[in-house]
Structure formats: structure tokens, C-alpha cells
Amino acid sequence: MDIERLTLVEIKRLLDEGETTAQELTDAYLARIETLEPHIRAFLTVTPDVAREQARQADERRAQGENAPLLGVPLAIKDVISTAGIRTTCGSRMLETYVPPFDATVVQRLREAGAVFLGKTNTDEFAMGSSTENSAFGATRNPWDTSRVPGGSSGGSAAAVAAAEAPAALGTDTGGSVRQPAALCGVVGLKPTYGRVSRYGLIAYASSLDQIGPLTRTVADTALLLSVIAGHDPLDSTSGQHPVPDYLAALSKADVKGKRLGVVREWLDNAGLHPGVRDAVQTALATYESLGATLVDITLPHSEYGLPVYYLIAPAEASSNLARYDGVLYGHRAAHTEDIWDLFAKSRGEGFGPEVKRRIMLGTYALSAGYYDQYYKKAQKVRTLIRRDFEEAFQQVDVVVGPTSPVPAFKLGERTDDPIQMYLADIFTLTVNLAGLPGISIPCGFADGLPVGLQLIGRAWDETTLLQMAHVYEQATDWHTSVPSLTNA
Amino acid sequence: MALTREEVEHIAQLARLALSEDEKEMFRSQLSAILSYAERLQELDTDAIPPTAHAVDVQGVMRDDVVRPSLPRDAALANAPQAQDGFVIVPTVLEEHA
């Protein structure tokens, strides 16, 4: 079976019409994973036994007349999302052997929808990074050029979808970690509104910013997957009560005529923007105009402060969330320790990698007595200004548009010694998390032979408009049909 | 904002992180650079601006007070580095003083 270009929507049709079975599909993806993994390393754990059993059950349920939304559809899940009975490491030595005793709510919803779990995908340690090079188990490689990064921290999920090792995957986005790797790997990635998808069972990094989102080949696939995982969850007190529309059905009514697109001037004029990325984004804007949309220049004057705000708030929350890894109840424990304090410090010193330690230290400092007002509280106030910039923009426009990443995929190792250079990879995405808004990245061209992503940002809770706008563009272009040749794999 | 080695050691102690000598030096220079970068926030006058803890208006919703089964003890202890007789084992916390 040729699975290279299969989408979720097509897989559903093939299954519905009896042209394939869940077991046949699952075997095809497992075989492709076996062939490509030595070159791509998108997975930390492949679960053939779990997948084959789920596929067998899905075929049985279908034979009995059942048709759940993802019945028999194979997927991959980022390894920061808890899966009962399946090792979940967060890309960290700290959780190298951890097997969660419960499912995250999204996983529970995928199980009920009939999905088949191919495995857990690679991630920067505790989702901290922009290249998936911070994984304690080795970097994932970009399927378009294996000497380059796939982006991060959901780089494993993005690479798995780009290489067709899975037709879709779940990622998490704290400062751009779904959208930026989607852009660098040439796939679709959505960060939903904060609170749209339950975070219960997502191993926390920065709780006021984290959100789970889909990575897929098409906008329609993202709409389908979002419909399954979205919705209120009593186990997550920050989960919203808003009703979940049928996102996939809404795409048939998609139209951009009369829509106003806000073009962020300071993003397109940014000195760090790669010329090829600028060209691809400008061509995409012209396409929108030809489809009947109106382009409106807007300004987000405080977006230039997004990076320092993010790198104070996210580490502050991380320093608190990661305090739970003390070597007592679960996770790595150092051998030969003198007393309980020594056990805490040595277990954490040995279990965490450099980026995680750096952020814990930064957060501890920003929250410490004497520096709280100067750093943490100041950042929270500027966060208000960033949020207000978006509120003002949405008075004038329906959607905000710009590049997803300032550059196409960079070389492995190119930025690892300079944290600030690495942090700049998320410069256009992280303000969206600070403001809690939904954002999507869709393929919009190539620069130096590497994929470029276009970012669309919407009003809170209005994923429908975002998906509709993205879908119309996708239908008018064929970037999403390009697949990496994998000749150098 | 240049941090001293002593400040790095103090932060590491607060964060309960045992660091090697090389790590202390690396973090001293990297954290100093990041904090200097963050200094640009001081350009903005935010005296009249309230802080944002959550960007979206989500209220802490109380769920129904329904008794549910909790995690069985065996499952809760399954990932413990050291456990015995239903307890987690840690180094001595309280010591007897003569």
C-alpha cells in the first residue's frame, strides 16, 4: 500500500468503503517506521504490539457496524502526553523508565474514537527547545534534509508526519512547539485556544501557556483531529466550557471573500527574516488577495518584547512544575546519597539535561525574593500589553497573518551553544501563547529547497475561522501535496 | 545583569540542583546573557498595567464532588525507585539525637 500521501480523511474513506483494514494500514505504517527510523529518529518508543491489538479490535468493531470518528486510524503521540501502560519519557533521563498508570484526557478521547497508537514521538526534554536537539535520547532529523533539525519541541511528531511514518500526530505548543516544527517539516500544525483542549495528563512545562495540538498533512485532517480531542474536561480546571463545533463540516462553508487579513508589518520587516521566507509569505498574501480577502497592515508594537517575556514566564512556571522530580515517588534517583537533601539535588542534577537546568535556574531566579518584581511581575505586566495589542488588532481584522518561523530548518548543532539564538526560532509564535490565542501553521512554499510555514492567528475560541481561512488557501495551492524525497535518508 | 559564581550556587541550592564546576561556569555566563536580554523590559512603563496570569478568561471551575476510585496503591508505587511493604523508601529524614 502506498501510504506516502495518505491523509486521515482518505484513510477514513478507505476504511469506510472496505478498501483496506486497520490491520493492513497499521502494518504498512509499522513497516515504514522500521525502514525510516534509523535515518529520521522521530520515535522514542514504537508500540507494534499495542497498535496491532488496537487495529484488530477496530476491525472487529467496524465489522459489528460501529463507526467511531477515528476507528482504525493510526496516529503517533508526543512523548510528553501520558499513555497508560506505555513508557512516557518527556525526552528525559529523569523519566527514562516511567510508565504512566493513567491516560491523559486526549489519549482517552483518542481511544474512544478508535485510534491506533503507533508510538511516542521524540521531543526536546520536557518540551523545552526549538530543534528537538535537547532530547536526552538523541536528535530527530528533518525528513527534507537529514542534516537539519525538524524544529521543536514537537519535532518528532512533525518529522513522523512529514516522512509518512504516521498520517497524523499530537504535539504540544508552549511557545510555538507545534507550529514551528510544522513549518520546518512542511506539514500543518495547530495550537488551539488555551483551554480548548484538556491538559490533564500532559506532563506540565509552563501551565499558563501549554496546549496540545494536532500535526497533520492537511487542514481538514487537523479539523477532524481537533473535533475529537477538544472540549471541556472536569479534570482540568482551566479547560473551557465552550461548545465544540464540527470543524470538518465547517470547512465546506469556507470562504475568504470579504475577510480582512492583518499583516504584521514589524514581522515582515524583521532583520532576522530569511529572504526566501519573506518571499514565500508575500506570495501567499497575494494569493489571499486574489481569492477576495483584503490585506490590512497592522502593528503589534509590543511583540518585540515577547521573547524576554516568554523566557521569564515559562521558566518561572517550569521551575515550579519540575519541582515534582525529586527522585522519591517516580523518576531517576541518584545512587549513594547522604541524606534526603542530597538525594533531591543529586537526582535532579543527574536526571535533567542542560536546557532544563538552565530554565529551572532562570525561573528560580526570576521568582526569588528581591527579583520577583523586577523580572517575573514585570513580564506578566508586559504580557498584558502583548494581549492588548492582539485585542486591538482584532478590532480591525478577522485573522492576523505572518511567517511561522523566521528561517527554514537550520543545521543540526548550528545553534546549540547559543541559547538566545536558539530562542529566536520562536520569535513569531510565542506571543500567541502569551495571549492564549489559537494559531495555525500551513505550508506556503520553499526557501533553499526547505519548507516555509505561513502562520494564521485567530480570536480566542474561534478555531473555525482559522481553519476555514487555512483550508481555502490550501485548496488554492498545492504546497501541502509535496513530500520529501528522502533520498538522503 | 552579570551573575557571580556565588549567586549561581545559591540559585542551584534553591532549585535543589547539584551542578558540576563546569556547569556552574556555563550557567553563570548564559544566565547573565539571558537576564541582560530581559533587561529591555525595563524600557516600558508598566506602572498602571495589571499583570496577566492567564490570557484567556478561564475560571477555576469546581467539579461535582463525586467519589471516584483512586489510583490503587500498587499502581501508585509501580514507578517508585525504591519501595517496600507499600511504602516508598528514602534516606533517613529524622535522626535520633543522643
Coordinates of C-alpha atoms in Angstrom, one line a residue:
Chain A
M1 CA 0.0 0.0 0.0
D2 CA 1.3 3.5 -0.9
I3 CA 0.9 5.4 2.3
E4 CA 3.2 8.3 1.4
R5 CA 0.4 10.8 0.7
L6 CA -2.5 9.3 2.7
T7 CA -4.5 11.8 4.8
L8 CA -6.7 11.0 7.7
V9 CA -9.8 11.9 5.7
E10 CA -8.7 9.5 2.9
I11 CA -7.9 6.7 5.4
K12 CA -11.4 7.1 6.9
R13 CA -12.9 6.8 3.4
L14 CA -10.8 3.7 2.6
L15 CA -11.8 2.0 5.8
D16 CA -15.5 3.0 5.4
E17 CA -15.6 1.6 1.9
G18 CA -13.9 -1.6 2.9
E19 CA -10.9 -0.9 0.6
T20 CA -8.5 -1.6 3.5
T21 CA -8.4 -2.7 7.1
A22 CA -7.0 -1.1 10.2
Q23 CA -4.6 -4.1 10.4
E24 CA -3.3 -3.7 6.9
L25 CA -2.8 0.1 7.4
T26 CA -1.1 -0.4 10.8
D27 CA 1.3 -3.0 9.3
A28 CA 2.1 -0.6 6.4
Y29 CA 3.0 2.3 8.9
L30 CA 5.0 0.0 11.2
A31 CA 7.0 -1.3 8.2
R32 CA 7.7 2.3 7.1
I33 CA 8.7 3.2 10.6
E34 CA 11.1 0.3 10.6
T35 CA 12.7 1.4 7.3
L36 CA 13.0 5.1 8.0
E37 CA 13.6 5.3 11.8
P38 CA 17.4 4.7 11.5
H39 CA 17.6 7.9 9.5
I40 CA 14.8 10.1 11.0
R41 CA 14.6 9.0 14.6
A42 CA 11.1 10.5 15.1
F43 CA 10.1 8.0 17.7
L44 CA 11.3 7.3 21.2
T45 CA 9.0 4.3 21.6
V46 CA 7.4 2.3 18.9
T47 CA 4.4 0.2 20.1
P48 CA 3.8 -2.5 17.4
D49 CA 2.0 -4.9 19.9
V50 CA -0.3 -2.2 21.2
A51 CA -1.0 -0.9 17.6
R52 CA -1.7 -4.4 16.2
E53 CA -4.1 -5.2 19.0
Q54 CA -5.9 -1.9 18.7
A55 CA -6.2 -2.4 14.9
R56 CA -7.6 -5.9 15.4
Q57 CA -10.2 -4.5 17.8
A58 CA -11.0 -1.6 15.4
D59 CA -11.6 -4.0 12.6
E60 CA -13.8 -6.1 14.8
R61 CA -15.8 -3.1 16.0
R62 CA -16.3 -2.0 12.4
A63 CA -17.5 -5.4 11.4
Q64 CA -20.1 -5.1 14.1
G65 CA -21.4 -1.9 12.5
E66 CA -19.6 0.7 14.7
N67 CA -18.1 3.8 13.2
A68 CA -16.3 6.0 15.7
P69 CA -14.6 9.1 14.3
L70 CA -11.1 7.6 14.1
L71 CA -11.9 3.9 14.1
G72 CA -8.8 2.1 12.9
V73 CA -6.8 5.2 12.1
P74 CA -3.1 5.1 13.1
L75 CA -1.6 8.0 15.0
A76 CA 1.6 9.0 16.9
I77 CA 1.6 10.8 20.2
K78 CA 4.3 13.2 21.5
D79 CA 6.1 11.6 24.4
V80 CA 5.1 14.3 26.9
I81 CA 1.5 13.1 26.9
S82 CA 0.6 10.3 29.4
T83 CA -0.4 6.9 27.9
A84 CA -1.4 4.2 30.4
G85 CA 0.9 1.3 30.2
I86 CA 3.2 2.9 27.5
R87 CA 6.5 4.4 28.5
T88 CA 6.4 8.2 28.6
T89 CA 9.8 9.9 28.9
C90 CA 9.4 13.6 28.1
G91 CA 12.7 13.0 26.2
S92 CA 14.4 13.0 29.6
R93 CA 16.7 10.6 31.6
M94 CA 14.6 11.7 34.5
L95 CA 11.6 9.7 33.2
E96 CA 13.5 7.1 31.1
T97 CA 11.7 4.2 32.7
Y98 CA 8.4 5.9 33.6
V99 CA 5.2 4.1 32.7
P100 CA 2.1 6.2 33.5
P101 CA -0.6 4.4 35.4
F102 CA -3.3 6.5 33.7
D103 CA -4.2 8.1 30.3
A104 CA -4.2 11.8 29.5
T105 CA -7.7 13.0 28.6
V106 CA -6.7 13.5 25.0
V107 CA -5.5 9.9 24.9
Q108 CA -8.6 8.6 26.5
R109 CA -10.6 10.5 23.8
L110 CA -8.5 9.1 21.0
R111 CA -9.0 5.6 22.4
E112 CA -12.8 6.1 22.5
A113 CA -12.6 7.4 18.9
G114 CA -11.0 4.1 17.9
A115 CA -7.4 5.4 17.1
V116 CA -4.4 3.1 16.8
F117 CA -1.2 4.2 18.6
L118 CA 1.9 3.6 16.6
G119 CA 4.2 5.0 19.3
K120 CA 5.5 8.0 21.2
T121 CA 7.5 10.7 19.4
N122 CA 10.7 12.4 20.2
T123 CA 10.7 15.8 21.9
D124 CA 13.1 18.3 23.4
E125 CA 13.5 17.4 27.1
F126 CA 10.2 18.4 28.9
A127 CA 9.2 20.2 25.6
M128 CA 12.0 22.8 26.2
G129 CA 13.5 23.7 22.9
S130 CA 13.2 24.7 19.3
S131 CA 15.0 21.9 17.5
T132 CA 14.5 18.6 19.2
E133 CA 18.2 18.5 19.8
N134 CA 17.6 18.7 23.6
S135 CA 16.2 15.2 23.7
A136 CA 18.3 13.0 26.1
F137 CA 17.9 10.2 23.6
G138 CA 19.3 12.0 20.5
A139 CA 18.0 14.5 18.0
T140 CA 15.3 13.9 15.4
R141 CA 16.2 14.7 11.8
N142 CA 14.3 16.7 9.2
P143 CA 12.9 14.4 6.5
W144 CA 13.6 17.1 3.9
D145 CA 17.3 17.2 4.7
T146 CA 18.6 14.8 7.4
S147 CA 21.5 17.1 8.2
R148 CA 18.9 19.7 9.5
V149 CA 16.7 19.9 12.6
P150 CA 12.9 19.2 12.4
G151 CA 12.2 22.2 14.7
G152 CA 11.0 21.7 18.2
S153 CA 9.9 20.7 20.6
S154 CA 7.3 18.5 18.8
G155 CA 10.0 17.8 16.2
G156 CA 9.4 14.0 16.4
S157 CA 5.7 14.4 15.7
A158 CA 6.3 16.8 12.8
A159 CA 9.0 14.6 11.3
A160 CA 6.9 11.5 11.7
V161 CA 4.0 13.1 9.7
A162 CA 6.4 14.6 7.1
A163 CA 8.1 11.3 6.5
A164 CA 4.7 9.5 6.5
E165 CA 5.7 7.3 9.4
A166 CA 2.3 8.3 10.7
P167 CA -0.6 10.1 9.0
A168 CA -1.0 12.5 11.9
A169 CA 0.3 13.1 15.4
L170 CA -0.3 15.0 18.6
G171 CA 2.2 17.7 19.7
T172 CA 2.3 20.3 22.4
D173 CA 2.8 24.1 21.9
T174 CA 4.1 26.3 24.8
G175 CA 5.9 28.9 22.7
G176 CA 5.4 27.6 19.2
S177 CA 6.3 23.9 19.6
V178 CA 3.6 22.6 17.3
R179 CA 3.6 25.4 14.7
Q180 CA 7.4 25.9 14.3
P181 CA 8.2 22.2 13.6
A182 CA 5.2 22.0 11.4
A183 CA 6.6 24.9 9.4
L184 CA 10.1 23.4 9.2
C185 CA 8.8 20.0 8.2
G186 CA 6.2 21.2 5.7
V187 CA 3.0 20.0 7.5
V188 CA 0.0 21.6 9.2
G189 CA 0.2 22.3 12.9
L190 CA -2.5 23.9 15.1
K191 CA -2.1 25.4 18.6
P192 CA -5.7 25.7 19.8
T193 CA -7.0 28.4 22.2
Y194 CA -5.7 28.0 25.7
G195 CA -8.3 25.9 27.5
R196 CA -9.8 24.4 24.3
V197 CA -8.1 21.0 24.8
S198 CA -7.7 19.4 28.2
R199 CA -4.2 19.4 29.7
Y200 CA -5.0 16.6 32.1
G201 CA -2.2 14.0 31.7
L202 CA 0.0 16.4 29.7
I203 CA 3.2 16.5 31.7
A204 CA 3.4 20.1 32.6
Y205 CA 6.1 22.5 31.4
A206 CA 4.6 26.1 31.6
S207 CA 0.9 25.6 32.7
S208 CA -0.4 29.0 31.6
L209 CA 1.0 28.5 28.1
D210 CA 0.9 24.8 27.3
Q211 CA -1.7 23.5 24.8
I212 CA -2.0 20.2 23.0
G213 CA -2.5 20.4 19.2
P214 CA -2.6 18.2 16.0
L215 CA 0.1 17.9 13.4
T216 CA -1.3 16.6 10.1
R217 CA -0.9 16.7 6.3
T218 CA -3.9 18.8 5.6
V219 CA -6.2 21.4 7.3
A220 CA -9.1 19.0 7.0
D221 CA -7.2 16.4 9.0
T222 CA -6.4 19.0 11.7
A223 CA -10.1 19.8 11.8
L224 CA -11.0 16.2 12.2
L225 CA -8.5 15.5 14.9
L226 CA -9.3 18.7 16.8
S227 CA -13.0 17.7 16.9
V228 CA -12.0 14.5 18.7
I229 CA -9.7 16.0 21.3
A230 CA -11.3 19.4 22.1
G231 CA -13.9 20.1 24.7
H232 CA -14.5 20.6 28.4
D233 CA -12.8 18.3 30.9
P234 CA -13.8 18.3 34.6
L235 CA -10.3 17.0 35.4
D236 CA -8.7 20.2 34.1
S237 CA -9.8 23.4 36.0
T238 CA -8.5 25.6 33.2
S239 CA -10.5 23.8 30.5
G240 CA -13.1 26.0 28.8
Q241 CA -16.8 25.4 28.8
H242 CA -17.3 26.5 25.1
P243 CA -19.2 24.1 22.8
V244 CA -17.1 22.3 20.2
P245 CA -18.3 22.9 16.6
D246 CA -17.9 20.2 13.9
Y247 CA -14.8 21.7 12.5
L248 CA -14.6 19.4 9.5
A249 CA -18.1 20.1 8.4
A250 CA -17.4 23.9 8.7
L251 CA -14.7 23.7 6.0
S252 CA -17.3 23.1 3.3
K253 CA -18.6 26.7 4.0
A254 CA -15.2 28.2 3.9
D255 CA -14.8 31.5 2.0
V256 CA -12.2 34.2 2.3
K257 CA -14.2 36.8 0.3
G258 CA -14.6 40.0 2.3
K259 CA -12.3 38.7 5.1
R260 CA -9.8 41.1 6.5
L261 CA -6.2 39.7 7.0
G262 CA -4.0 41.7 9.3
V263 CA -0.4 41.7 8.0
V264 CA 2.1 42.3 10.9
R265 CA 4.5 44.8 9.4
E266 CA 7.2 44.5 12.0
W267 CA 7.4 40.8 11.4
L268 CA 7.8 41.1 7.7
D269 CA 10.4 43.9 8.2
N270 CA 12.3 41.9 10.8
A271 CA 16.0 41.9 10.0
G272 CA 16.3 38.3 11.0
L273 CA 13.7 37.1 8.5
H274 CA 15.2 34.9 5.8
P275 CA 14.6 36.5 2.3
G276 CA 13.2 33.2 1.0
V277 CA 10.7 33.0 3.9
R278 CA 9.7 36.7 3.2
D279 CA 9.1 36.0 -0.5
A280 CA 7.0 32.8 0.2
V281 CA 4.8 34.7 2.8
Q282 CA 4.4 37.7 0.5
T283 CA 3.3 35.4 -2.4
A284 CA 0.8 33.7 0.0
L285 CA -0.6 37.1 0.9
A286 CA -1.0 37.9 -2.8
T287 CA -2.9 34.6 -3.2
Y288 CA -5.3 35.5 -0.4
E289 CA -5.9 38.9 -2.1
S290 CA -6.6 37.2 -5.4
L291 CA -9.1 34.9 -3.6
G292 CA -11.0 38.0 -2.4
A293 CA -9.5 38.8 1.0
T294 CA -8.4 42.3 2.0
L295 CA -4.9 42.8 3.4
V296 CA -4.6 45.4 6.2
D297 CA -1.3 46.5 7.6
I298 CA -1.4 46.2 11.4
T299 CA 1.1 46.7 14.1
L300 CA 1.8 44.6 17.3
P301 CA 4.1 47.2 18.9
H302 CA 4.9 45.0 22.0
S303 CA 5.6 41.8 20.1
E304 CA 9.3 42.6 20.1
Y305 CA 9.2 42.1 23.9
G306 CA 7.6 38.7 23.5
L307 CA 10.9 36.8 23.7
P308 CA 12.1 38.2 27.0
V309 CA 8.6 37.9 28.5
Y310 CA 8.3 34.3 27.4
Y311 CA 11.8 33.4 28.7
L312 CA 10.9 34.8 32.2
I313 CA 7.4 33.4 32.5
A314 CA 7.9 29.9 31.0
P315 CA 11.0 29.1 33.1
A316 CA 9.2 30.5 36.2
E317 CA 6.3 28.1 35.7
A318 CA 8.8 25.3 34.8
S319 CA 10.8 25.8 37.9
S320 CA 7.6 25.2 39.9
N321 CA 6.2 22.3 37.8
L322 CA 9.5 20.5 37.7
A323 CA 9.9 20.6 41.4
R324 CA 8.0 17.3 41.5
Y325 CA 11.0 15.4 40.1
D326 CA 12.8 14.7 43.3
G327 CA 13.7 11.0 43.0
V328 CA 11.2 9.9 45.6
L329 CA 7.9 8.8 44.0
Y330 CA 9.0 8.2 40.4
G331 CA 11.8 9.1 38.1
H332 CA 15.5 8.9 38.3
R333 CA 17.1 8.5 41.7
A334 CA 20.8 9.0 42.3
A335 CA 22.7 6.2 44.0
H336 CA 24.8 6.7 47.1
T337 CA 23.3 9.8 48.7
E338 CA 23.9 11.0 52.2
D339 CA 20.5 12.4 53.2
I340 CA 17.2 13.4 51.7
W341 CA 18.5 16.9 50.6
D342 CA 21.4 15.2 48.9
L343 CA 19.0 12.8 47.2
F344 CA 16.9 15.6 45.8
A345 CA 19.9 17.6 44.5
K346 CA 21.9 14.7 43.0
S347 CA 18.8 13.0 41.4
R348 CA 17.8 16.3 39.7
G349 CA 21.4 17.2 38.8
E350 CA 21.8 13.7 37.1
G351 CA 18.3 13.4 35.7
F352 CA 17.9 16.7 33.9
G353 CA 19.8 17.9 30.8
P354 CA 21.4 21.3 30.4
E355 CA 18.4 23.2 28.8
V356 CA 16.1 22.0 31.6
K357 CA 18.5 23.0 34.3
R358 CA 19.0 26.4 32.6
R359 CA 15.3 27.1 32.6
I360 CA 14.8 25.9 36.2
M361 CA 17.6 28.1 37.3
L362 CA 16.3 31.1 35.3
G363 CA 12.8 30.6 36.7
T364 CA 14.0 30.1 40.3
Y365 CA 16.0 33.4 40.0
A366 CA 13.0 35.3 38.4
L367 CA 10.7 34.2 41.3
S368 CA 13.2 34.7 44.1
A369 CA 12.9 37.3 46.8
G370 CA 14.3 40.6 45.5
Y371 CA 13.9 39.8 41.8
Y372 CA 10.2 38.8 41.6
D373 CA 9.0 42.4 40.9
Q374 CA 11.9 43.2 38.6
Y375 CA 11.6 40.1 36.4
Y376 CA 8.5 37.9 36.9
K377 CA 5.9 40.6 37.7
K378 CA 7.3 42.9 35.1
A379 CA 7.0 40.1 32.5
Q380 CA 3.4 39.5 33.5
K381 CA 2.6 43.2 33.0
V382 CA 4.2 43.3 29.6
R383 CA 2.2 40.1 28.8
T384 CA -0.9 42.3 29.3
L385 CA 0.4 44.8 26.8
I386 CA 1.0 42.0 24.3
R387 CA -2.5 40.6 24.8
R388 CA -4.0 44.1 24.3
D389 CA -2.0 44.5 21.0
F390 CA -3.9 41.5 19.7
E391 CA -7.2 42.7 21.0
E392 CA -6.8 46.0 19.2
A393 CA -5.7 44.2 16.0
F394 CA -8.9 42.0 16.1
Q395 CA -11.0 45.2 16.2
Q396 CA -9.8 45.8 12.6
V397 CA -9.2 42.3 11.1
D398 CA -10.6 38.8 11.2
V399 CA -7.2 36.9 11.2
V400 CA -3.6 38.0 11.8
V401 CA -1.0 36.6 9.3
G402 CA 2.7 36.3 9.2
P403 CA 5.6 33.9 8.9
T404 CA 5.7 31.0 11.4
S405 CA 9.5 30.7 11.7
P406 CA 12.0 33.4 10.7
V407 CA 14.2 30.8 9.0
P408 CA 13.8 27.5 7.3
A409 CA 15.2 24.4 9.0
F410 CA 18.7 25.1 10.3
K411 CA 21.6 22.6 10.5
L412 CA 21.9 20.3 13.5
G413 CA 24.3 21.7 16.1
E414 CA 24.2 25.2 14.5
R415 CA 22.6 27.0 17.4
T416 CA 23.1 24.6 20.3
D417 CA 25.8 26.7 22.0
D418 CA 23.9 30.0 22.0
P419 CA 20.6 29.8 23.9
I420 CA 19.4 33.3 22.7
Q421 CA 20.0 32.4 19.0
M422 CA 18.0 29.2 19.6
Y423 CA 15.2 31.1 21.4
L424 CA 14.9 33.4 18.4
A425 CA 13.5 30.5 16.4
D426 CA 10.1 31.0 18.2
I427 CA 10.0 34.8 17.9
F428 CA 6.8 34.9 15.8
T429 CA 5.0 32.2 17.6
L430 CA 5.4 32.8 21.3
T431 CA 3.3 35.9 21.6
V432 CA 0.3 33.8 20.6
N433 CA 0.8 31.6 23.6
L434 CA 1.2 34.6 25.9
A435 CA -2.1 35.9 24.6
G436 CA -3.8 32.5 24.8
L437 CA -5.0 32.6 21.1
P438 CA -5.3 29.9 18.5
G439 CA -2.7 29.8 15.8
I440 CA -2.1 27.5 12.8
S441 CA 0.9 27.0 10.5
I442 CA 0.4 25.8 6.9
P443 CA 2.9 25.1 4.2
C444 CA 3.2 28.1 1.8
G445 CA 6.3 27.4 -0.3
F446 CA 10.0 26.6 -0.1
A447 CA 13.2 28.6 0.6
D448 CA 16.5 27.0 -0.3
G449 CA 14.6 23.8 -1.0
L450 CA 13.2 23.7 2.5
P451 CA 9.5 24.1 3.6
V452 CA 8.2 27.5 4.7
G453 CA 5.2 27.9 7.0
L454 CA 2.5 30.6 7.0
Q455 CA 1.1 31.4 10.4
L456 CA -2.6 32.5 10.8
I457 CA -3.7 33.7 14.3
G458 CA -7.4 33.9 15.3
R459 CA -9.6 35.2 18.0
A460 CA -9.9 33.2 21.2
W461 CA -12.2 30.2 20.8
D462 CA -12.6 30.8 17.1
E463 CA -10.7 27.9 15.6
T464 CA -13.4 27.6 12.9
T465 CA -12.5 30.9 11.1
L466 CA -8.8 30.0 11.3
L467 CA -9.3 26.5 9.8
Q468 CA -11.6 27.9 7.1
M469 CA -9.1 30.5 6.1
A470 CA -6.3 28.0 6.1
H471 CA -8.4 25.5 4.1
V472 CA -9.2 27.9 1.3
Y473 CA -5.6 28.7 0.8
E474 CA -4.7 25.1 0.9
Q475 CA -7.3 24.3 -1.8
A476 CA -5.9 27.1 -4.0
T477 CA -2.3 25.9 -3.8
D478 CA -0.5 22.6 -3.9
W479 CA 2.3 23.0 -1.3
H480 CA 0.7 20.5 1.0
T481 CA 1.0 17.8 -1.6
S482 CA 4.8 18.0 -1.7
V483 CA 6.5 15.2 0.1
P484 CA 10.2 14.8 0.9
S485 CA 12.1 12.6 -1.4
L486 CA 14.0 11.0 1.5
T487 CA 16.8 10.2 -1.0
N488 CA 19.4 11.1 1.5
A489 CA 17.7 9.0 4.3
Chain B
M1 CA 23.0 41.7 34.7
A2 CA 26.1 39.7 35.4
L3 CA 25.7 36.9 37.9
T4 CA 28.5 35.8 40.2
R5 CA 29.5 32.2 40.8
E6 CA 28.2 32.5 44.4
E7 CA 24.8 33.7 43.0
V8 CA 24.7 30.7 40.6
E9 CA 25.4 28.4 43.5
H10 CA 22.7 30.0 45.6
I11 CA 20.1 29.6 42.8
A12 CA 21.2 26.0 42.3
Q13 CA 20.7 25.4 46.0
L14 CA 17.2 26.9 46.0
A15 CA 16.4 24.8 43.0
R16 CA 17.9 21.7 44.5
L17 CA 20.2 21.1 41.6
A18 CA 23.6 19.5 42.1
L19 CA 25.9 21.2 39.5
S20 CA 29.4 20.3 38.3
E21 CA 32.0 23.1 38.3
D22 CA 31.8 23.3 34.5
E23 CA 28.0 23.7 34.7
K24 CA 28.3 26.5 37.2
E25 CA 30.5 28.5 34.9
M26 CA 28.4 27.7 31.8
F27 CA 25.2 28.8 33.6
R28 CA 26.9 31.9 35.1
S29 CA 27.6 33.2 31.6
Q30 CA 24.4 32.0 29.9
L31 CA 22.0 33.2 32.6
S32 CA 23.8 36.5 32.7
A33 CA 23.3 36.9 28.9
I34 CA 19.6 36.0 29.1
L35 CA 19.0 38.3 32.1
S36 CA 20.7 41.1 30.3
Y37 CA 18.5 40.5 27.3
A38 CA 15.5 40.6 29.6
E39 CA 16.5 44.0 30.9
R40 CA 14.9 45.6 27.8
L41 CA 11.6 45.1 29.5
Q42 CA 12.6 47.9 31.8
E43 CA 12.2 50.3 28.8
L44 CA 8.4 50.0 29.2
D45 CA 6.4 52.0 31.8
T46 CA 4.1 49.4 33.2
D47 CA 3.2 51.2 36.5
A48 CA -0.5 51.4 35.5
I49 CA -0.7 48.0 33.8
P50 CA -2.2 45.0 35.7
P51 CA -0.3 41.7 35.3
T52 CA -1.7 38.8 33.3
A53 CA -1.5 35.4 34.8
H54 CA -3.9 33.7 32.4
A55 CA -4.5 35.3 29.0
V56 CA -7.9 33.7 28.5
D57 CA -10.7 34.2 30.9
V58 CA -11.0 30.7 32.3
Q59 CA -12.4 30.4 35.8
G60 CA -11.4 27.8 38.2
V61 CA -14.4 25.6 37.7
M62 CA -15.3 23.3 40.6
R63 CA -16.2 19.8 39.5
D64 CA -19.0 17.9 41.2
D65 CA -18.0 16.3 44.4
V66 CA -18.3 12.7 43.3
V67 CA -16.3 10.0 44.9
R68 CA -14.2 8.1 42.3
P69 CA -11.9 5.2 42.7
S70 CA -8.3 6.5 43.4
L71 CA -5.2 5.0 42.0
P72 CA -4.6 1.6 43.5
R73 CA -1.5 1.5 45.8
D74 CA 0.3 -1.0 43.6
A75 CA -0.1 1.3 40.6
A76 CA 1.0 4.4 42.6
L77 CA 4.2 2.6 43.8
A78 CA 5.0 0.9 40.4
N79 CA 7.3 3.7 39.3
A80 CA 8.9 4.3 42.7
P81 CA 12.7 4.0 42.6
Q82 CA 12.6 2.1 45.9
A83 CA 9.5 0.7 47.7
Q84 CA 8.8 -1.9 50.3
D85 CA 5.7 -3.1 52.1
G86 CA 3.5 -0.5 50.5
F87 CA 5.9 2.4 51.3
V88 CA 8.4 4.5 49.4
I89 CA 11.9 4.2 50.8
V90 CA 14.0 7.3 51.2
P91 CA 17.2 8.1 53.2
T92 CA 16.6 8.9 56.9
V93 CA 14.8 12.2 57.3
L94 CA 14.6 12.4 61.1
E95 CA 17.5 11.3 63.2
E96 CA 17.6 10.5 66.8
H97 CA 19.9 12.7 68.8
A98 CA 21.6 11.3 71.9

